[in-house]
mmCIF file with all atom_site columns, C-alpha atoms in Angstrom:
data_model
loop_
_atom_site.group_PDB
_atom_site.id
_atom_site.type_symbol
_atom_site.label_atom_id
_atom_site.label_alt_id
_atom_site.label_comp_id
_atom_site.label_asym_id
_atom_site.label_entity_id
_atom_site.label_seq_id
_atom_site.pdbx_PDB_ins_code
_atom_site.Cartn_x
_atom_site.Cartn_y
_atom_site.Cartn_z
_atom_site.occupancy
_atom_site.B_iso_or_equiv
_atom_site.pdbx_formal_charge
_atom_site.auth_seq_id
_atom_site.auth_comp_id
_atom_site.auth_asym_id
_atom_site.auth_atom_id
_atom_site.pdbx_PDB_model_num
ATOM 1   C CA . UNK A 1 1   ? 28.985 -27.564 187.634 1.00 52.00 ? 28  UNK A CA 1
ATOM 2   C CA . UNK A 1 2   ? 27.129 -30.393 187.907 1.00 74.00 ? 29  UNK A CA 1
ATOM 3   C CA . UNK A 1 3   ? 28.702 -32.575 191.070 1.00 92.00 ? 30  UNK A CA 1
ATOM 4   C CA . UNK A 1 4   ? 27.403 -32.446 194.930 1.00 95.00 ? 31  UNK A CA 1
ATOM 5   C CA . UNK A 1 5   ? 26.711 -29.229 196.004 1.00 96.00 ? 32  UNK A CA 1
ATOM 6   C CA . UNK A 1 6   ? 26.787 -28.106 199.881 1.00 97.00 ? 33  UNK A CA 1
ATOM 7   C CA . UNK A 1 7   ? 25.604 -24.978 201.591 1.00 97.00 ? 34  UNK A CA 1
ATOM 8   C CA . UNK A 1 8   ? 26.947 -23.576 203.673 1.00 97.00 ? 35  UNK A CA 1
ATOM 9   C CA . UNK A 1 9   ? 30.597 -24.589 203.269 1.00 96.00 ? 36  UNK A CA 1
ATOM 10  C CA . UNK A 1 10  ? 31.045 -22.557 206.866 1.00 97.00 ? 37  UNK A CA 1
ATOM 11  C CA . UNK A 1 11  ? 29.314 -22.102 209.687 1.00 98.00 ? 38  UNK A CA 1
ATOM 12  C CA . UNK A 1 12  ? 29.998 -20.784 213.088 1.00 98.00 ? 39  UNK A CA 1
ATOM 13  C CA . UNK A 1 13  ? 27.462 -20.954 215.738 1.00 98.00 ? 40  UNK A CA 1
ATOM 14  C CA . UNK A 1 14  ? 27.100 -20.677 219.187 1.00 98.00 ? 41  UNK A CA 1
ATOM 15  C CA . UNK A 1 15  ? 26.494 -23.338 221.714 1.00 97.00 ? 42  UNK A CA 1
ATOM 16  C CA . UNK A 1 16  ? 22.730 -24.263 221.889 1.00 97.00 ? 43  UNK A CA 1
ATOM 17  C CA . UNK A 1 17  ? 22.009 -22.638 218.690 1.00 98.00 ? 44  UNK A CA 1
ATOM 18  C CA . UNK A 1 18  ? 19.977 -24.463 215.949 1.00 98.00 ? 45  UNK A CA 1
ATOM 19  C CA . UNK A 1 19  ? 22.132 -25.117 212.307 1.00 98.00 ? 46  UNK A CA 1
ATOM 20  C CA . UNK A 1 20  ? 20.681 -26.711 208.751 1.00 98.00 ? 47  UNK A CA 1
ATOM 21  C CA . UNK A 1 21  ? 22.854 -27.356 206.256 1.00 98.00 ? 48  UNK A CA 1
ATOM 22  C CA . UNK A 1 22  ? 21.680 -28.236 202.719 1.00 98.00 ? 49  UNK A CA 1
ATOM 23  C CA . UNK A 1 23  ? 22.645 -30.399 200.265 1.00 98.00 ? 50  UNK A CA 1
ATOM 24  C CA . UNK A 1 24  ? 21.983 -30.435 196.254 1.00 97.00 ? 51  UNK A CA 1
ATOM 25  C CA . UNK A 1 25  ? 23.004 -34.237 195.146 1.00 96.00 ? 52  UNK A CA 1
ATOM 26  C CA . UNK A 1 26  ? 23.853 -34.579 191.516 1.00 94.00 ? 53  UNK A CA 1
ATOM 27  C CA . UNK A 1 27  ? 20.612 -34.838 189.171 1.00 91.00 ? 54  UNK A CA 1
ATOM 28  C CA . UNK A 1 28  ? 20.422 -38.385 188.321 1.00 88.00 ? 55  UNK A CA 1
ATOM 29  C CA . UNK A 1 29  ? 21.429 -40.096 191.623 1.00 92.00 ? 56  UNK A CA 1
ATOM 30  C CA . UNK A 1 30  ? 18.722 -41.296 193.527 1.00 91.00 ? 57  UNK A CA 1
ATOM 31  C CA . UNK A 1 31  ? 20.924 -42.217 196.820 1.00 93.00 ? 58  UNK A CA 1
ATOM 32  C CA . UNK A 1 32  ? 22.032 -39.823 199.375 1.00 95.00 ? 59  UNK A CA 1
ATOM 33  C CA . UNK A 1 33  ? 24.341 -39.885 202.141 1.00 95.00 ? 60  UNK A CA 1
ATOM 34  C CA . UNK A 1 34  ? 25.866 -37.753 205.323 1.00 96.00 ? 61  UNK A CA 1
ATOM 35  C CA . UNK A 1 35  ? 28.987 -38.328 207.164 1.00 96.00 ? 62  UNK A CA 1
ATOM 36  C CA . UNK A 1 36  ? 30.825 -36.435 209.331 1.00 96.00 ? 63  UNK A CA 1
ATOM 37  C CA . UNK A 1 37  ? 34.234 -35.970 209.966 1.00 95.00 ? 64  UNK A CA 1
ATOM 38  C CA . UNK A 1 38  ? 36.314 -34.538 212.621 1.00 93.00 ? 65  UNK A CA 1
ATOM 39  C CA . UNK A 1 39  ? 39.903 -33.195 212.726 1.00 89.00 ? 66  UNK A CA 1
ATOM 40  C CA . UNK A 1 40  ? 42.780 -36.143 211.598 1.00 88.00 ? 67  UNK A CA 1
ATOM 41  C CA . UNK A 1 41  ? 39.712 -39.050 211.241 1.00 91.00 ? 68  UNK A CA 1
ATOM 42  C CA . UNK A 1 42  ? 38.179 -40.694 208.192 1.00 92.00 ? 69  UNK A CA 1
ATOM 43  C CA . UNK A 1 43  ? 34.278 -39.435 207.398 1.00 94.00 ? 70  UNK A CA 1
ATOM 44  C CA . UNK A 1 44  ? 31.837 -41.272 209.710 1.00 94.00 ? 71  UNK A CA 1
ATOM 45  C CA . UNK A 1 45  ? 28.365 -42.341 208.258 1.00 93.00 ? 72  UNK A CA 1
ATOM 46  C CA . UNK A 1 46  ? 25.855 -40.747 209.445 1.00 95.00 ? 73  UNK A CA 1
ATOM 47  C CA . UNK A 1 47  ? 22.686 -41.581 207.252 1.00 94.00 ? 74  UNK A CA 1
ATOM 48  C CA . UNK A 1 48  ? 21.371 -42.794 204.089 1.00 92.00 ? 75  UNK A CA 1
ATOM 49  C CA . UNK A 1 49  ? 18.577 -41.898 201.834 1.00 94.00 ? 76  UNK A CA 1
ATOM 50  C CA . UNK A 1 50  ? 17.131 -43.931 198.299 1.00 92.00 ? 77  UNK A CA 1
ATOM 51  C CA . UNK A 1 51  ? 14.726 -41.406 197.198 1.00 90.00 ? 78  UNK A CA 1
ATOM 52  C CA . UNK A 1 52  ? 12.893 -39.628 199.851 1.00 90.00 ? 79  UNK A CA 1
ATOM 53  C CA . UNK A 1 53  ? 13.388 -42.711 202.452 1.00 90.00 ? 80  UNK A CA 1
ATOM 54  C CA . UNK A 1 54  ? 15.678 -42.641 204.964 1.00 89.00 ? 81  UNK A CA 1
ATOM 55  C CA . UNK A 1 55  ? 16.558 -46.336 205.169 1.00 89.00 ? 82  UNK A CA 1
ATOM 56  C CA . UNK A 1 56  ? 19.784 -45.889 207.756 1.00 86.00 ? 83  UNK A CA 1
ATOM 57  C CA . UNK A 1 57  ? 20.656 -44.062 210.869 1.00 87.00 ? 84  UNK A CA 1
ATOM 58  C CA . UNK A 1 58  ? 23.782 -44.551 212.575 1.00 88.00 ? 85  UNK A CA 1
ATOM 59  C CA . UNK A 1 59  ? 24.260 -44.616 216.318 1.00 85.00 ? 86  UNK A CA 1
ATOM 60  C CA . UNK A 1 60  ? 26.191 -41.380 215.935 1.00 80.00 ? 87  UNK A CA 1
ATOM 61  C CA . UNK A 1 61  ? 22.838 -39.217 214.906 1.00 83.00 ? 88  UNK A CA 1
ATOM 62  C CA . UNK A 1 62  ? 21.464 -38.722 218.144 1.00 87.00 ? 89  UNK A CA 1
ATOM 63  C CA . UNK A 1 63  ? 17.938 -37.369 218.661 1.00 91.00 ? 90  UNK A CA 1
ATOM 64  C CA . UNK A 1 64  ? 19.247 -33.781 218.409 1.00 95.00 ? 91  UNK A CA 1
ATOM 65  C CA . UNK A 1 65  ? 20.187 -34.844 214.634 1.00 95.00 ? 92  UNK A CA 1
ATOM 66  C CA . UNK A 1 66  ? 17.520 -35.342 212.175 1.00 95.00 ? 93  UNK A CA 1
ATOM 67  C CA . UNK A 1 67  ? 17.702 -35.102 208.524 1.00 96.00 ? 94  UNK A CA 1
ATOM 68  C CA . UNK A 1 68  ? 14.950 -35.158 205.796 1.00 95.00 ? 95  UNK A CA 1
ATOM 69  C CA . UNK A 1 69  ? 14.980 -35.932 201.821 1.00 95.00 ? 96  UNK A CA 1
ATOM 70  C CA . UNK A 1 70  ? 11.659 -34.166 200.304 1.00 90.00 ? 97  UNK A CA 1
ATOM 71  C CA . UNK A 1 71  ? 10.562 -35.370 197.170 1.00 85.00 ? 98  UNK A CA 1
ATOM 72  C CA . UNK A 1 72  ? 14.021 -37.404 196.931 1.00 83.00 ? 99  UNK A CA 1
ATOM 73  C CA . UNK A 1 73  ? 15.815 -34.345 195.261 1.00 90.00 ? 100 UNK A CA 1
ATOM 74  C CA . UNK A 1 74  ? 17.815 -32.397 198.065 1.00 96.00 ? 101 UNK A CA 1
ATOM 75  C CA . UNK A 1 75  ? 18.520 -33.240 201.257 1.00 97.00 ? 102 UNK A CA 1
ATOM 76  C CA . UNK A 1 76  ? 18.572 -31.204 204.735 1.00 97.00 ? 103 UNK A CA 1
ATOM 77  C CA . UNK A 1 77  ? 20.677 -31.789 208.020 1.00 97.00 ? 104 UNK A CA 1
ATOM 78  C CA . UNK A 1 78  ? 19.861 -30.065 211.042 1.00 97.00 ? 105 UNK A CA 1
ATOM 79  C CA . UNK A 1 79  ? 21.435 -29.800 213.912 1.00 97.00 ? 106 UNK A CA 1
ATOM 80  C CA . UNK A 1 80  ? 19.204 -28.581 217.485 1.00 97.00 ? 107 UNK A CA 1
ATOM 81  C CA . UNK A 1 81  ? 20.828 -27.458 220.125 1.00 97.00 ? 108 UNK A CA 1
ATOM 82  C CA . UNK A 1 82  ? 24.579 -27.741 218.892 1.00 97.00 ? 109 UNK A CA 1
ATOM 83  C CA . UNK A 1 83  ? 27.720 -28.558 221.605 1.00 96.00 ? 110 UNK A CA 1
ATOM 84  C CA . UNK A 1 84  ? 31.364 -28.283 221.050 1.00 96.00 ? 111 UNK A CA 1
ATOM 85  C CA . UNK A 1 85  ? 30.989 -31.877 220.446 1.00 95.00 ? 112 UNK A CA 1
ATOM 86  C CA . UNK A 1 86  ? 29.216 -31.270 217.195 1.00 96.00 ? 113 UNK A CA 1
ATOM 87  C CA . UNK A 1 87  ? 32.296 -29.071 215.697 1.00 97.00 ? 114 UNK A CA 1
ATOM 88  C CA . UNK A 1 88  ? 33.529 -31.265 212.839 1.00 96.00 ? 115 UNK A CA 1
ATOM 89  C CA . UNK A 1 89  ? 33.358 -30.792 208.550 1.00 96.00 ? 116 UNK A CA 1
ATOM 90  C CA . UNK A 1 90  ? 29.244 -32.606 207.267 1.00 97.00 ? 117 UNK A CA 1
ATOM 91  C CA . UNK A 1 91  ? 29.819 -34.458 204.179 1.00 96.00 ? 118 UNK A CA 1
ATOM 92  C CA . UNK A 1 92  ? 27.132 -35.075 202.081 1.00 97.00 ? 119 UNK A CA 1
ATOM 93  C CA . UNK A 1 93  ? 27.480 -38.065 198.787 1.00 95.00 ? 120 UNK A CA 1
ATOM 94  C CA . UNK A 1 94  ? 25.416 -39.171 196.427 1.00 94.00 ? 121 UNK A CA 1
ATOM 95  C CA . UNK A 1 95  ? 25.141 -41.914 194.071 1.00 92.00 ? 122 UNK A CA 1
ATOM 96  C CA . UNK A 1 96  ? 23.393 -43.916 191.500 1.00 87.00 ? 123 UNK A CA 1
ATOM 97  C CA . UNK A 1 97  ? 24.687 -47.261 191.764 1.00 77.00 ? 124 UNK A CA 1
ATOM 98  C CA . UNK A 1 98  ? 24.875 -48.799 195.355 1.00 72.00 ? 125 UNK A CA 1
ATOM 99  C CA . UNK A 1 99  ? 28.968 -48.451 194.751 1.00 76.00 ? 126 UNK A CA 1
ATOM 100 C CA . UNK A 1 100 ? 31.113 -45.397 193.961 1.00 86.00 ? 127 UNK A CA 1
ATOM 101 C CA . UNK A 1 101 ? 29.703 -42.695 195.967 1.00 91.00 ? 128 UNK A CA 1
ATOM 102 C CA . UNK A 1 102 ? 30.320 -39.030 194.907 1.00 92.00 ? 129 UNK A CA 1
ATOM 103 C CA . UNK A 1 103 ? 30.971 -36.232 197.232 1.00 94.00 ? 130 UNK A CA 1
ATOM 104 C CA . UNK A 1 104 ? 30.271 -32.953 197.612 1.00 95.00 ? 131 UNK A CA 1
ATOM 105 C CA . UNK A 1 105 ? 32.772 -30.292 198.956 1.00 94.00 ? 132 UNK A CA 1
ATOM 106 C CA . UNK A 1 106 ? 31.276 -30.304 203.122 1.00 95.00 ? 133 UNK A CA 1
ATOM 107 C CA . UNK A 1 107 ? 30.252 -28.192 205.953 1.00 97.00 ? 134 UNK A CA 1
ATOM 108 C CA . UNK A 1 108 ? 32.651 -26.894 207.901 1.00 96.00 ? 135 UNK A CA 1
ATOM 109 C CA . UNK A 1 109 ? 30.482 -26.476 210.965 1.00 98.00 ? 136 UNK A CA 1
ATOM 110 C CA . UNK A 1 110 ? 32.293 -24.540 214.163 1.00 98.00 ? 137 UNK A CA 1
ATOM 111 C CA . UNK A 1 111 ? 30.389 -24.322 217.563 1.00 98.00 ? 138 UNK A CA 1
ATOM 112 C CA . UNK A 1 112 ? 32.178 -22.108 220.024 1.00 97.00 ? 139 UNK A CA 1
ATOM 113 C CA . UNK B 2 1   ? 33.226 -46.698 214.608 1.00 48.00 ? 7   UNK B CA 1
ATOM 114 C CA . UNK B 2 2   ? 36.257 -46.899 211.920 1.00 52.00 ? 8   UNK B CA 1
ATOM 115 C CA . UNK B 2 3   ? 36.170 -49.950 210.057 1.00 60.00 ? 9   UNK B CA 1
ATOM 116 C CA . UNK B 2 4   ? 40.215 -50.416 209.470 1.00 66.00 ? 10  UNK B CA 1
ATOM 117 C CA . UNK B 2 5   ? 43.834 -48.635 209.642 1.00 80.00 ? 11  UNK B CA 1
ATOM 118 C CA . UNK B 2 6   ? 45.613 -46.880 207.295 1.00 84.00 ? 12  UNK B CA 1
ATOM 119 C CA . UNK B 2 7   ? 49.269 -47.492 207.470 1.00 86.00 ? 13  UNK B CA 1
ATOM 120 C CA . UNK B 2 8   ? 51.537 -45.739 207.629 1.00 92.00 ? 14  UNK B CA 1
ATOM 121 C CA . UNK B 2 9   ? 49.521 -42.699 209.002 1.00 92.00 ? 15  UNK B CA 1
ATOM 122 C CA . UNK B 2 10  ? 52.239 -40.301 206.846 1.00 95.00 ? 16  UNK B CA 1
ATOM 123 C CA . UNK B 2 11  ? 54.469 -40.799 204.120 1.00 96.00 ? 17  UNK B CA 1
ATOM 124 C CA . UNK B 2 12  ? 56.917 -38.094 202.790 1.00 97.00 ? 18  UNK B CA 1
ATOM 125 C CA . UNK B 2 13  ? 58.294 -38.567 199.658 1.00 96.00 ? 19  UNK B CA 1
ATOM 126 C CA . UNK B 2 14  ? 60.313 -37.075 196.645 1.00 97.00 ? 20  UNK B CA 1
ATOM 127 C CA . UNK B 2 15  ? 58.374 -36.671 193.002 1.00 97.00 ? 21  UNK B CA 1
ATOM 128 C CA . UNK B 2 16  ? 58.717 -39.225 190.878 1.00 97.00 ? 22  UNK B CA 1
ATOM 129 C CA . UNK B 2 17  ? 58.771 -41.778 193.644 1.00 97.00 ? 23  UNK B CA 1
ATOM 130 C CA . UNK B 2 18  ? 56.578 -44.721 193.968 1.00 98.00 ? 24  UNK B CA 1
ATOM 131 C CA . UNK B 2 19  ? 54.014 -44.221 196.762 1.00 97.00 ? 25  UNK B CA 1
ATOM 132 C CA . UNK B 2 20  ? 52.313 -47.374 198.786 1.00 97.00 ? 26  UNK B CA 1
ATOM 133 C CA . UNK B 2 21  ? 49.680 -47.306 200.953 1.00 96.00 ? 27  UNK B CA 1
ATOM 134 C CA . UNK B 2 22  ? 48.052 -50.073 203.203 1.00 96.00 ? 28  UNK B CA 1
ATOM 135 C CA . UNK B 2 23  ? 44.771 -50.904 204.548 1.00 94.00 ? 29  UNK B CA 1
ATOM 136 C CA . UNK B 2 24  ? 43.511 -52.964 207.005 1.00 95.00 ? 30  UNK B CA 1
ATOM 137 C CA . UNK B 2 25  ? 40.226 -54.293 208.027 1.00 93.00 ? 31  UNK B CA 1
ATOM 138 C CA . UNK B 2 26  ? 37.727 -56.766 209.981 1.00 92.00 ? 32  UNK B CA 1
ATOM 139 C CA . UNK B 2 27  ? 34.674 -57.540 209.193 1.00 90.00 ? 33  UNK B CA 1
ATOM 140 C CA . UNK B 2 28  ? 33.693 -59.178 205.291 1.00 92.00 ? 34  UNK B CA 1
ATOM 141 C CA . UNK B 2 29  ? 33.144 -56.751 202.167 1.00 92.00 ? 35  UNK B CA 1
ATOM 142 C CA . UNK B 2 30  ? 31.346 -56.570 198.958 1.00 92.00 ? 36  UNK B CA 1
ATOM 143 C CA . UNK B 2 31  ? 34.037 -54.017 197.300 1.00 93.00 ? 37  UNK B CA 1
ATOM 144 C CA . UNK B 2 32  ? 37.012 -51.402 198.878 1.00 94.00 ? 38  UNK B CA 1
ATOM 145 C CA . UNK B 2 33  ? 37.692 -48.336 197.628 1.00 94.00 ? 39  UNK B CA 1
ATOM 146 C CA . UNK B 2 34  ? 40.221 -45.422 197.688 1.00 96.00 ? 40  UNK B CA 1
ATOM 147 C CA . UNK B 2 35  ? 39.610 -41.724 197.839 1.00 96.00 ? 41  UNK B CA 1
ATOM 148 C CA . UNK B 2 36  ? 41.826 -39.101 197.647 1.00 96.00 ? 42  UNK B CA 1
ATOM 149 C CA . UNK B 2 37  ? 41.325 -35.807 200.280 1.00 95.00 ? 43  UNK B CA 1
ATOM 150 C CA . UNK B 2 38  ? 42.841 -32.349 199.670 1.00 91.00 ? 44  UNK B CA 1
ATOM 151 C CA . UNK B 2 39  ? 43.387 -30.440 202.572 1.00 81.00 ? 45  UNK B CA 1
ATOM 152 C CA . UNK B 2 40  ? 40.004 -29.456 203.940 1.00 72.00 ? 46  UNK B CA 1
ATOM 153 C CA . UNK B 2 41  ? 38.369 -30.191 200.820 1.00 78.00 ? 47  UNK B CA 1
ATOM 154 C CA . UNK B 2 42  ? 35.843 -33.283 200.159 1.00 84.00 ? 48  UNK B CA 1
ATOM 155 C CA . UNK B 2 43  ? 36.631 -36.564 199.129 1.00 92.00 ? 49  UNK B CA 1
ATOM 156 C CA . UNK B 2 44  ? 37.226 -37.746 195.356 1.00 93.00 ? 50  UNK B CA 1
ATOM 157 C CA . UNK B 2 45  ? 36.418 -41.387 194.437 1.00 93.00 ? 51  UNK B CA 1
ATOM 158 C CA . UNK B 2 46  ? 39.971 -43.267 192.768 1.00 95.00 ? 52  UNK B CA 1
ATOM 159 C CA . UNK B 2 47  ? 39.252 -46.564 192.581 1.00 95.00 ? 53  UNK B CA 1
ATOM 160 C CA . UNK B 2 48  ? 36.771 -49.243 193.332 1.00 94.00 ? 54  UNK B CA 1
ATOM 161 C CA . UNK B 2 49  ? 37.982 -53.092 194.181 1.00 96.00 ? 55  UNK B CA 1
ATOM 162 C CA . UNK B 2 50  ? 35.144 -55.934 194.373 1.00 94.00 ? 56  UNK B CA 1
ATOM 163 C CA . UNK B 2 51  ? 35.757 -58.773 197.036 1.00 95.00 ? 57  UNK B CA 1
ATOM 164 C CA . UNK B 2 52  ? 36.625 -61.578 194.181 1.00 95.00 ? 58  UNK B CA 1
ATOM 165 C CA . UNK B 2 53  ? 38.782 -59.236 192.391 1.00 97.00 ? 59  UNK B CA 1
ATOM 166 C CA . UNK B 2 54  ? 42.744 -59.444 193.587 1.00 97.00 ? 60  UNK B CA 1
ATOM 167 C CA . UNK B 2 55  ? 44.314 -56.362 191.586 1.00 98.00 ? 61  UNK B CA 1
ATOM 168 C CA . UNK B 2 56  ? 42.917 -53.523 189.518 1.00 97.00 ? 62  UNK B CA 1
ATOM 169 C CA . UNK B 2 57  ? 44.952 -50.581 187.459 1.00 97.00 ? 63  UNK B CA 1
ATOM 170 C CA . UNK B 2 58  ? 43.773 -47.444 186.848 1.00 95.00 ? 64  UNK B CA 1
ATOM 171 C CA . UNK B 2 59  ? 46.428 -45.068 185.029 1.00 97.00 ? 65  UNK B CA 1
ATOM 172 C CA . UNK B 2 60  ? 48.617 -44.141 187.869 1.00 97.00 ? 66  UNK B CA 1
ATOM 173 C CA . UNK B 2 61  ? 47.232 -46.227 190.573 1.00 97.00 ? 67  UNK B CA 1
ATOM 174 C CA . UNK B 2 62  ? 47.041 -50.185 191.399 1.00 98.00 ? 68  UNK B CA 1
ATOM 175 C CA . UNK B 2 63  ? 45.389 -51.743 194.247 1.00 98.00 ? 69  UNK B CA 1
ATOM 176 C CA . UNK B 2 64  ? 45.392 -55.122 195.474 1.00 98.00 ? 70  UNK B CA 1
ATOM 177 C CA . UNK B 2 65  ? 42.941 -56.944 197.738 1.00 98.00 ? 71  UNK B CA 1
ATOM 178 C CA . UNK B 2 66  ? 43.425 -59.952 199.833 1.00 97.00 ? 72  UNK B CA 1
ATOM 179 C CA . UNK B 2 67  ? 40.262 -60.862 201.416 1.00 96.00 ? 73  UNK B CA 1
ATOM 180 C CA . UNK B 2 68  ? 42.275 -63.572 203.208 1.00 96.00 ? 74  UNK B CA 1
ATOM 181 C CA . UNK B 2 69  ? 43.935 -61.061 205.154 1.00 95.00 ? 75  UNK B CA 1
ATOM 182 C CA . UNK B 2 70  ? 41.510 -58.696 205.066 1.00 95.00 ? 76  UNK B CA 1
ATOM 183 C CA . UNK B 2 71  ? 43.924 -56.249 203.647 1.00 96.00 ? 77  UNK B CA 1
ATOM 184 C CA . UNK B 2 72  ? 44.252 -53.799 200.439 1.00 97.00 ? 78  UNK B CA 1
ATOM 185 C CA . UNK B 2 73  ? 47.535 -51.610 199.138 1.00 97.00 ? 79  UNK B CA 1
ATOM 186 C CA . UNK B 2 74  ? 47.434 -48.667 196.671 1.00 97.00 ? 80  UNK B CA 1
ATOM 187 C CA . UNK B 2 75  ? 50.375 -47.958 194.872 1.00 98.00 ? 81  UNK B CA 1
ATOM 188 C CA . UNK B 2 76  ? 50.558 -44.573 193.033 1.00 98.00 ? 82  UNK B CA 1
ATOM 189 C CA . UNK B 2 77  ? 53.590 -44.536 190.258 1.00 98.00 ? 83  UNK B CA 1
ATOM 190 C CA . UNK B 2 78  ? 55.566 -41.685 189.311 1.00 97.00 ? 84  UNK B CA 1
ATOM 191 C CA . UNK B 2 79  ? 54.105 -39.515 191.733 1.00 97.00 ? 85  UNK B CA 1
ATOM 192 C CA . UNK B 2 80  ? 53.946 -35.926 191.455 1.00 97.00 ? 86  UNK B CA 1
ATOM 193 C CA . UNK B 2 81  ? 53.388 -33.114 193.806 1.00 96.00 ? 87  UNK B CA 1
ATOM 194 C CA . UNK B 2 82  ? 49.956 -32.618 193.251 1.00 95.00 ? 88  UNK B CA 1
ATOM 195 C CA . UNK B 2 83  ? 49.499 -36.334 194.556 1.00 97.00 ? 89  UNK B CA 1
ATOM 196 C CA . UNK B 2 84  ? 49.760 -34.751 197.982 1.00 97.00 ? 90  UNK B CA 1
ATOM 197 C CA . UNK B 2 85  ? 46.518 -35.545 200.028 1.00 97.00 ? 91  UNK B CA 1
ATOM 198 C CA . UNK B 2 86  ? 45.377 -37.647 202.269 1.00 96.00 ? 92  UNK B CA 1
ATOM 199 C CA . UNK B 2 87  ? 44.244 -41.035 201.174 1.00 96.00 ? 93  UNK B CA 1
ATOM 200 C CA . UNK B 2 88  ? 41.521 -43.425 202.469 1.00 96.00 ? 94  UNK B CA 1
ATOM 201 C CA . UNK B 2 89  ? 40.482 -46.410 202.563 1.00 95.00 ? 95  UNK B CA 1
ATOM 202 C CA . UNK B 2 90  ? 36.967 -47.254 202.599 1.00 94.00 ? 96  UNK B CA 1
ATOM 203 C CA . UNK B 2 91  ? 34.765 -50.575 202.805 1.00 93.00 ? 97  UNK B CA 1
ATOM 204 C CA . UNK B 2 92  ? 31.261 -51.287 201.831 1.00 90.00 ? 98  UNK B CA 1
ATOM 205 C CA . UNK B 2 93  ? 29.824 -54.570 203.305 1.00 86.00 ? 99  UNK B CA 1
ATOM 206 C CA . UNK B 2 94  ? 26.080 -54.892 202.358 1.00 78.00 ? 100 UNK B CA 1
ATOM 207 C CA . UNK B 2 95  ? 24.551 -51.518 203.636 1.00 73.00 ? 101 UNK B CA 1
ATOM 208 C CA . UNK B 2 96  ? 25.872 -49.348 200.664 1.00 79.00 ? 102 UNK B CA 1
ATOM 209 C CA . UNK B 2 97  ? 27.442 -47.143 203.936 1.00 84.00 ? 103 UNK B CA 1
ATOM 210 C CA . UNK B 2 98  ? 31.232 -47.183 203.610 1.00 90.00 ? 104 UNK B CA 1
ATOM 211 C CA . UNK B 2 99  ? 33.139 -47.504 206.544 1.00 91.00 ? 105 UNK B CA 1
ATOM 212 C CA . UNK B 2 100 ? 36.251 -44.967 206.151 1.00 93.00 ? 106 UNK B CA 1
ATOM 213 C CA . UNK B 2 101 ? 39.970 -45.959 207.684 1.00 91.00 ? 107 UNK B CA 1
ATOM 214 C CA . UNK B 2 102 ? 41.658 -42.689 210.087 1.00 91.00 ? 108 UNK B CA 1
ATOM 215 C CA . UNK B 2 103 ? 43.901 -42.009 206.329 1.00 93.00 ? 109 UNK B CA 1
ATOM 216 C CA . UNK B 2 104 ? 47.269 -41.831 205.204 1.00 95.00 ? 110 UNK B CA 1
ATOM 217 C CA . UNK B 2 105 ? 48.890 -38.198 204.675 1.00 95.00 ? 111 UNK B CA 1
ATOM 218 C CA . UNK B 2 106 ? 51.122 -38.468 201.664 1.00 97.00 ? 112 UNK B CA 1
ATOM 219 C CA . UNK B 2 107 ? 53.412 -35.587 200.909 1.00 97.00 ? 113 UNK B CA 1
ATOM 220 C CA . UNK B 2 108 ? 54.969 -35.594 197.619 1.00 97.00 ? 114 UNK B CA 1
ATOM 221 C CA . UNK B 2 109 ? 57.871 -32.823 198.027 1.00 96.00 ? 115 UNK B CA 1
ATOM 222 C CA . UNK B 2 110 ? 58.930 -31.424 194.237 1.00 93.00 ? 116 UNK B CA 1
#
């Protein structure tokens, strides 16, 4: 299989815990994105990375959020100190032209 | 913040039926597109429309874009039950971040 790959695809924590999630983009795509999306919404962006820069942050990442890109291949979202608040499905895309973005299956990330 | 609305928010209807979807938004775009949602599942890419395009086909599926009215449709033909998902709307306006509408649940009943 060679689209967006996420891992976990669940994860229950507990509140204050520390999560990552992963993602594996598809080979050739050199653009990476995160969204989140909670229960009857659309996704919300998150981030964006061209290679191993992050060149975008929303609003919505606060400074418990922080995501990295090493060498531009796969990506990494962690979460510190998770609420109830944070309970929602991660999204991670990828793409090689600045349009059509392809996504990968998500996080389904519980915090009780 | 959600960019536009998805109307109507649910649409029930019998195979075979024509299926339309609307779209609203606010701010200028470089393209819209649609994706398609199973339940719980991630989001698959259906069709990309550039700002100085009007109307684009794509087997089943034909959108329209009026910039004027900052407003797009997708009409799915024939539709069949596994055309049940949700549906949304998405704009990208400079930032290559898309901006996703709150969906349409279609439910095509066999």
């Amino acid at each position: 299989d060679t689209g967006v790959s996420q891992d976990p695809r669940h994860k229950i924590t507990k509140r204050g815990q520390n999560v990552t999630f992963r993602c594996d983009p598809i080979s050739e795509h050199n653009r990476l994105y995160w969204y989140r999306q909670t229960l009857g919404q659309g996704p919300e962006f998150l981030t964006y990375f061209q290679n191993e820069a992050q060149l975008e942050k929303s609003r919505l990442l606060s400074d418990r959020f922080s995501a990295e890109r090493p060498k531009g291949s796969f990506s990494t979202l962690e979460i510190q100190r998770t609420e109830q608040g944070d309970s929602a499905m991660y999204l991670c895309a990828s793409s090689y032209s600045p349009y059509e973005q392809y996504f990968g299956p998500g996080t389904r990330l519980t915090v009780t | 913040s959600q960019q536009g609305e998805e109307d109507p928010q649910a649409l029930s209807i019998q195979e075979g039926e024509n299926a339309t979807m609307n779209c609203s938004y606010k701010t200028s775009i470089n393209n819209l597109q649609w994706y398609r949602q199973n339940s719980g599942r991630g989001l698959v890419h259906l069709i990309l429309i550039r700002s100085n395009e009007r109307e684009k086909h794509s087997g089943r599926l034909r959108v329209t874009l009026d910039t004027s009215k900052k407003s797009s449709s997708l009409l799915i033909t024939a539709s069949r039950a596994a055309d049940t998902a949700s549906y949304f709307c998405a704009t990208e306006a400079g930032s290559y971040q898309l901006t996703f509408g709150k969906g349409t649940k279609l439910s095509v009943i066999p």
